[in-house]
Amino acid sequence: MPIPDRMNPTFASALPAAIDLREQARNRLIVALDVPDAASAVDLVNRLESNCHWFKVGLELFVSAGPAVVESLAKRDHSVFLDLKLHDVPNTVAGAVRSAAALGVRMITLHAAGGPAMLSAARAALEGIADPPELLAVTVLTSMDAAQMKATGLERSPSEQVKLLAKMGLAAGMHGFVCSPQEVAALRKLTGPKGVLVVPGIRPAGSVIGDQKRIATPTDALRQGANYLVVGRPITQAPDPAEAAEAILNEMAEALE
Ligand code: C5P
């Protein structure tokens, strides 16, 4: 029986490079569903799902809509980044990681400041789970500057603290990190090519910056070594979210050439 074209490796390698780059871009863009309820999230996903594959569910939406919103995204074959920034005693975090994995999420965030025991417990919780999600540590929140850190008893500079927590996170089995565009290059050196670096604070040239302080264009973030870009308002608050996503995907595909 002849091999269907799509499964024939000769055909696959002859696919126009542009289509392949487009698909790579699609697999590396995460849209932040920073909305207050399930109805608003569904509305956005309906508008975006033909272009976008990854969606981030954070505290606002999860607290309001609960696991059902995650399950419905997974059922629609989307990849979910569950950004709850877990930080608790090891046993509790391990349980939360198991629950998140059971929901079918593909990435989960935890605070590296929870310490090696908490991070190792989270990693151990994935043992025996088929196709487990990736664990990403958050090092220093981008809202923290030297003065905020000093107020919590931390005397190191933010960049030194990021490096310390990143090394500790890697040793405890984290798959990667969420980091600002300014930290990507330094973290890439620490993690090597295998580390997963997820980068928010993305603003296409000419877009509204909002409250983000450390920003980069999609092109710059990818060139610095980001694996995934997290984009919220430039897409979700655009007059036409699908068109805004399309423009970012085109820019990403060009940067990946
Ligand atoms: O709307 P905007 O593109 O700024 O959204 C960025 C998303 O990434 C938000 O969901 C925000 O909470 C998240 N994020 C961030 N900075 C971090 C970690 C997460 O902006 N350091």
Short mmCIF file of C-alpha atoms and ligand atoms in Angstrom, two decimals:
data_model
loop_
_atom_site.label_atom_id
_atom_site.label_comp_id
_atom_site.label_asym_id
_atom_site.label_seq_id
_atom_site.Cartn_x
_atom_site.Cartn_y
_atom_site.Cartn_z
CA MET A 1 0.00 0.00 0.00
CA PRO A 2 1.50 3.42 -0.89
CA ILE A 3 2.58 5.60 2.04
CA PRO A 4 0.22 8.58 2.38
CA ASP A 5 2.07 11.74 1.35
CA ARG A 6 2.00 13.31 4.81
CA MET A 7 3.73 10.28 6.35
CA ASN A 8 6.34 9.91 3.64
CA PRO A 9 9.66 11.26 4.95
CA THR A 10 10.77 12.34 1.47
CA PHE A 11 7.62 14.41 1.16
CA ALA A 12 8.05 15.78 4.69
CA SER A 13 11.59 16.98 4.05
CA ALA A 14 10.41 18.65 0.86
CA LEU A 15 7.78 20.67 2.76
CA PRO A 16 8.35 24.34 2.11
CA ALA A 17 10.62 25.61 4.89
CA ALA A 18 8.24 28.51 5.53
CA ILE A 19 5.42 26.17 6.61
CA ASP A 20 7.78 24.35 8.93
CA LEU A 21 8.96 27.62 10.52
CA ARG A 22 5.37 28.73 10.91
CA GLU A 23 4.56 25.50 12.76
CA GLN A 24 7.64 25.92 14.97
CA ALA A 25 6.51 29.46 15.80
CA ARG A 26 3.00 28.20 16.63
CA ASN A 27 4.49 25.61 18.99
CA ARG A 28 6.51 28.29 20.77
CA LEU A 29 3.91 31.00 21.36
CA ILE A 30 1.92 30.85 24.62
CA VAL A 31 -1.08 33.16 24.92
CA ALA A 32 -1.74 34.30 28.51
CA LEU A 33 -5.47 33.98 29.25
CA ASP A 34 -5.44 36.75 31.88
CA VAL A 35 -9.21 37.07 32.07
CA PRO A 36 -11.59 36.97 35.03
CA ASP A 37 -13.91 34.09 34.08
CA ALA A 38 -14.42 30.98 31.97
CA ALA A 39 -16.73 32.71 29.48
CA SER A 40 -14.11 35.34 28.61
CA ALA A 41 -11.46 32.62 28.30
CA VAL A 42 -13.65 30.52 25.96
CA ASP A 43 -14.39 33.59 23.87
CA LEU A 44 -10.66 34.31 23.44
CA VAL A 45 -9.80 30.69 22.71
CA ASN A 46 -12.55 30.52 20.08
CA ARG A 47 -11.02 33.52 18.33
CA LEU A 48 -7.43 32.29 18.62
CA GLU A 49 -7.42 28.53 18.40
CA SER A 50 -6.92 28.24 14.66
CA ASN A 51 -3.59 30.13 15.04
CA CYS A 52 -2.48 29.36 18.59
CA HIS A 53 -1.73 26.06 20.24
CA TRP A 54 -0.55 27.02 23.76
CA PHE A 55 -2.55 28.84 26.43
CA LYS A 56 -1.45 29.99 29.87
CA VAL A 57 -3.89 29.69 32.76
CA GLY A 58 -2.79 31.82 35.71
CA LEU A 59 -4.09 32.56 39.17
CA GLU A 60 -6.89 34.93 38.15
CA LEU A 61 -8.59 32.50 35.79
CA PHE A 62 -7.83 29.36 37.82
CA VAL A 63 -9.22 30.80 41.05
CA SER A 64 -12.36 31.91 39.23
CA ALA A 65 -13.00 29.02 36.83
CA GLY A 66 -11.14 26.10 38.46
CA PRO A 67 -9.80 22.93 36.87
CA ALA A 68 -12.73 22.75 34.41
CA VAL A 69 -11.18 25.48 32.28
CA VAL A 70 -7.91 23.53 32.07
CA GLU A 71 -9.71 20.30 31.21
CA SER A 72 -11.71 21.97 28.48
CA LEU A 73 -8.54 23.38 26.89
CA ALA A 74 -6.83 19.98 27.04
CA LYS A 75 -9.92 18.35 25.50
CA ARG A 76 -9.70 20.81 22.62
CA ASP A 77 -6.13 19.51 22.06
CA HIS A 78 -4.44 22.65 23.29
CA SER A 79 -1.34 22.65 25.45
CA VAL A 80 -1.83 24.27 28.85
CA PHE A 81 0.80 26.14 30.82
CA LEU A 82 -0.51 26.21 34.40
CA ASP A 83 1.12 29.26 35.97
CA LEU A 84 0.20 29.00 39.66
CA LYS A 85 3.74 29.61 40.98
CA LEU A 86 3.47 26.94 43.68
CA HIS A 87 5.25 27.66 46.97
CA ASP A 88 4.42 25.58 50.06
CA VAL A 89 5.79 22.70 52.13
CA PRO A 90 7.19 19.87 49.97
CA ASN A 91 4.33 17.42 50.59
CA THR A 92 1.67 19.97 49.59
CA VAL A 93 3.53 21.05 46.46
CA ALA A 94 4.10 17.43 45.43
CA GLY A 95 0.35 16.82 45.74
CA ALA A 96 -0.48 19.92 43.70
CA VAL A 97 1.94 18.80 40.98
CA ARG A 98 0.29 15.37 40.83
CA SER A 99 -3.15 16.98 40.61
CA ALA A 100 -2.00 19.32 37.84
CA ALA A 101 -0.45 16.43 35.90
CA ALA A 102 -3.75 14.54 36.17
CA LEU A 103 -5.50 17.52 34.56
CA GLY A 104 -3.26 17.09 31.51
CA VAL A 105 -1.28 20.34 31.76
CA ARG A 106 2.05 20.44 29.89
CA MET A 107 3.96 22.93 32.10
CA ILE A 108 3.70 23.98 35.75
CA THR A 109 5.46 26.82 37.58
CA LEU A 110 6.91 26.77 41.10
CA HIS A 111 8.85 29.34 43.12
CA ALA A 112 12.52 28.35 43.32
CA ALA A 113 12.57 30.22 46.64
CA GLY A 114 10.60 27.27 48.08
CA GLY A 115 14.00 25.58 48.37
CA PRO A 116 15.68 22.37 47.19
CA ALA A 117 13.47 20.05 49.27
CA MET A 118 10.27 21.53 47.80
CA LEU A 119 11.60 21.41 44.24
CA SER A 120 12.91 17.85 44.59
CA ALA A 121 9.56 16.72 46.01
CA ALA A 122 7.81 18.27 43.01
CA ARG A 123 10.14 16.46 40.64
CA ALA A 124 9.73 13.15 42.50
CA ALA A 125 5.94 13.55 42.23
CA LEU A 126 6.25 13.14 38.45
CA GLU A 127 7.84 9.69 38.73
CA GLY A 128 5.71 7.01 37.14
CA ILE A 129 3.51 9.53 35.29
CA ALA A 130 3.46 8.82 31.56
CA ASP A 131 4.32 11.91 29.48
CA PRO A 132 4.66 14.18 32.54
CA PRO A 133 4.47 17.98 32.41
CA GLU A 134 7.61 20.11 32.60
CA LEU A 135 8.43 21.87 35.84
CA LEU A 136 9.53 25.48 35.47
CA ALA A 137 10.96 27.44 38.35
CA VAL A 138 10.39 31.15 38.83
CA THR A 139 13.54 32.70 40.30
CA VAL A 140 13.06 36.38 41.23
CA LEU A 141 9.75 37.96 40.27
CA THR A 142 10.27 40.75 37.75
CA SER A 143 8.35 43.03 40.13
CA MET A 144 11.22 42.70 42.66
CA ASP A 145 14.09 45.17 42.59
CA ALA A 146 17.05 45.48 44.97
CA ALA A 147 14.99 47.55 47.46
CA GLN A 148 12.12 45.04 47.53
CA MET A 149 14.58 42.19 48.01
CA LYS A 150 16.38 44.00 50.82
CA ALA A 151 13.03 44.46 52.57
CA THR A 152 12.65 40.68 52.62
CA GLY A 153 16.18 40.18 54.00
CA LEU A 154 17.91 39.41 50.71
CA GLU A 155 21.14 41.40 50.28
CA ARG A 156 22.22 39.96 46.91
CA SER A 157 21.53 41.84 43.67
CA PRO A 158 18.52 40.51 41.71
CA SER A 159 20.81 39.08 39.01
CA GLU A 160 22.99 37.25 41.56
CA GLN A 161 19.87 35.91 43.26
CA VAL A 162 18.52 34.70 39.90
CA LYS A 163 21.75 32.79 39.25
CA LEU A 164 21.84 31.25 42.73
CA LEU A 165 18.22 30.08 42.52
CA ALA A 166 18.68 28.83 38.95
CA LYS A 167 21.66 26.65 39.89
CA MET A 168 19.74 25.31 42.86
CA GLY A 169 16.69 24.65 40.70
CA LEU A 170 18.67 22.74 38.11
CA ALA A 171 20.31 20.62 40.80
CA ALA A 172 16.81 19.81 42.16
CA GLY A 173 15.64 18.57 38.76
CA MET A 174 13.75 21.54 37.30
CA HIS A 175 13.29 21.31 33.53
CA GLY A 176 13.68 25.05 33.04
CA PHE A 177 12.74 28.54 34.12
CA VAL A 178 10.39 31.41 33.54
CA CYS A 179 12.55 34.49 33.12
CA SER A 180 12.60 38.04 31.83
CA PRO A 181 14.12 38.75 28.42
CA GLN A 182 17.13 40.28 30.22
CA GLU A 183 17.90 37.00 32.00
CA VAL A 184 17.54 34.60 29.07
CA ALA A 185 21.13 34.69 27.84
CA ALA A 186 22.62 34.15 31.32
CA LEU A 187 20.18 31.31 32.11
CA ARG A 188 20.82 29.68 28.74
CA LYS A 189 24.52 29.52 29.68
CA LEU A 190 23.61 27.81 32.94
CA THR A 191 21.09 25.32 31.53
CA GLY A 192 22.80 24.46 28.23
CA PRO A 193 20.66 23.65 25.19
CA LYS A 194 18.29 21.27 27.04
CA GLY A 195 16.87 23.82 29.52
CA VAL A 196 13.36 25.10 28.80
CA LEU A 197 13.26 28.90 28.97
CA VAL A 198 9.84 30.55 28.94
CA VAL A 199 9.86 34.31 28.54
CA PRO A 200 7.09 36.84 29.25
CA GLY A 201 7.44 40.62 28.85
CA ILE A 202 7.19 40.36 25.07
CA ARG A 203 6.17 43.45 23.13
CA PRO A 204 6.20 43.58 19.32
CA ALA A 205 7.78 46.85 18.12
CA GLY A 206 5.27 49.70 18.42
CA SER A 207 2.87 48.00 20.87
CA VAL A 208 1.68 49.37 24.23
CA ILE A 209 4.18 48.49 26.98
CA GLY A 210 1.74 48.64 29.94
CA ASP A 211 3.21 47.77 33.34
CA GLN A 212 6.04 45.60 32.00
CA LYS A 213 9.49 46.99 32.83
CA ARG A 214 11.89 44.55 31.19
CA ILE A 215 10.63 43.88 27.70
CA ALA A 216 11.90 42.50 24.39
CA THR A 217 10.50 42.00 20.92
CA PRO A 218 9.68 38.42 19.88
CA THR A 219 12.74 38.43 17.60
CA ASP A 220 15.14 39.54 20.34
CA ALA A 221 13.79 37.08 22.91
CA LEU A 222 14.12 34.14 20.49
CA ARG A 223 17.63 35.21 19.46
CA GLN A 224 18.68 35.41 23.13
CA GLY A 225 17.70 31.76 23.56
CA ALA A 226 14.02 31.67 24.60
CA ASN A 227 12.18 28.43 23.80
CA TYR A 228 8.69 29.83 24.44
CA LEU A 229 7.29 33.36 24.43
CA VAL A 230 4.38 34.29 26.71
CA VAL A 231 2.23 37.05 25.26
CA GLY A 232 -0.84 38.48 26.96
CA ARG A 233 -2.21 41.95 26.30
CA PRO A 234 -0.59 42.58 22.90
CA ILE A 235 -2.86 39.73 21.68
CA THR A 236 -5.77 39.57 24.12
CA GLN A 237 -6.48 43.30 24.16
CA ALA A 238 -5.93 43.88 20.45
CA PRO A 239 -9.02 44.92 18.45
CA ASP A 240 -8.54 41.69 16.47
CA PRO A 241 -6.69 39.14 18.66
CA ALA A 242 -6.29 36.61 15.82
CA GLU A 243 -4.69 39.23 13.58
CA ALA A 244 -2.34 40.32 16.39
CA ALA A 245 -1.33 36.69 17.03
CA GLU A 246 -0.78 36.20 13.31
CA ALA A 247 1.60 39.18 13.16
CA ILE A 248 3.60 37.86 16.15
CA LEU A 249 3.77 34.37 14.62
CA ASN A 250 5.06 35.85 11.35
CA GLU A 251 7.73 37.77 13.25
CA MET A 252 8.70 34.62 15.19
CA ALA A 253 8.88 32.52 12.01
CA GLU A 254 11.20 35.09 10.44
CA ALA A 255 13.41 35.13 13.55
CA LEU A 256 13.61 31.32 13.49
CA GLU A 257 14.89 31.25 9.88
O1 C5P B 1 0.00 41.07 29.13
P1 C5P B 1 1.41 40.61 29.21
O2 C5P B 1 1.99 40.22 27.85
O3 C5P B 1 2.30 41.58 29.95
O4 C5P B 1 1.32 39.27 30.05
C1 C5P B 1 2.43 38.56 30.47
C2 C5P B 1 2.01 37.34 31.25
O5 C5P B 1 3.19 36.73 31.78
C3 C5P B 1 1.12 37.64 32.43
O6 C5P B 1 0.25 36.52 32.59
C4 C5P B 1 2.08 37.74 33.60
O7 C5P B 1 1.50 37.37 34.82
C5 C5P B 1 3.13 36.73 33.20
N1 C5P B 1 4.43 36.96 33.80
C6 C5P B 1 5.15 38.13 33.66
N2 C5P B 1 6.36 38.28 34.26
C7 C5P B 1 6.87 37.30 35.00
C8 C5P B 1 6.17 36.11 35.15
C9 C5P B 1 4.93 35.97 34.53
O8 C5P B 1 4.70 39.04 32.97
N3 C5P B 1 8.07 37.45 35.53
#
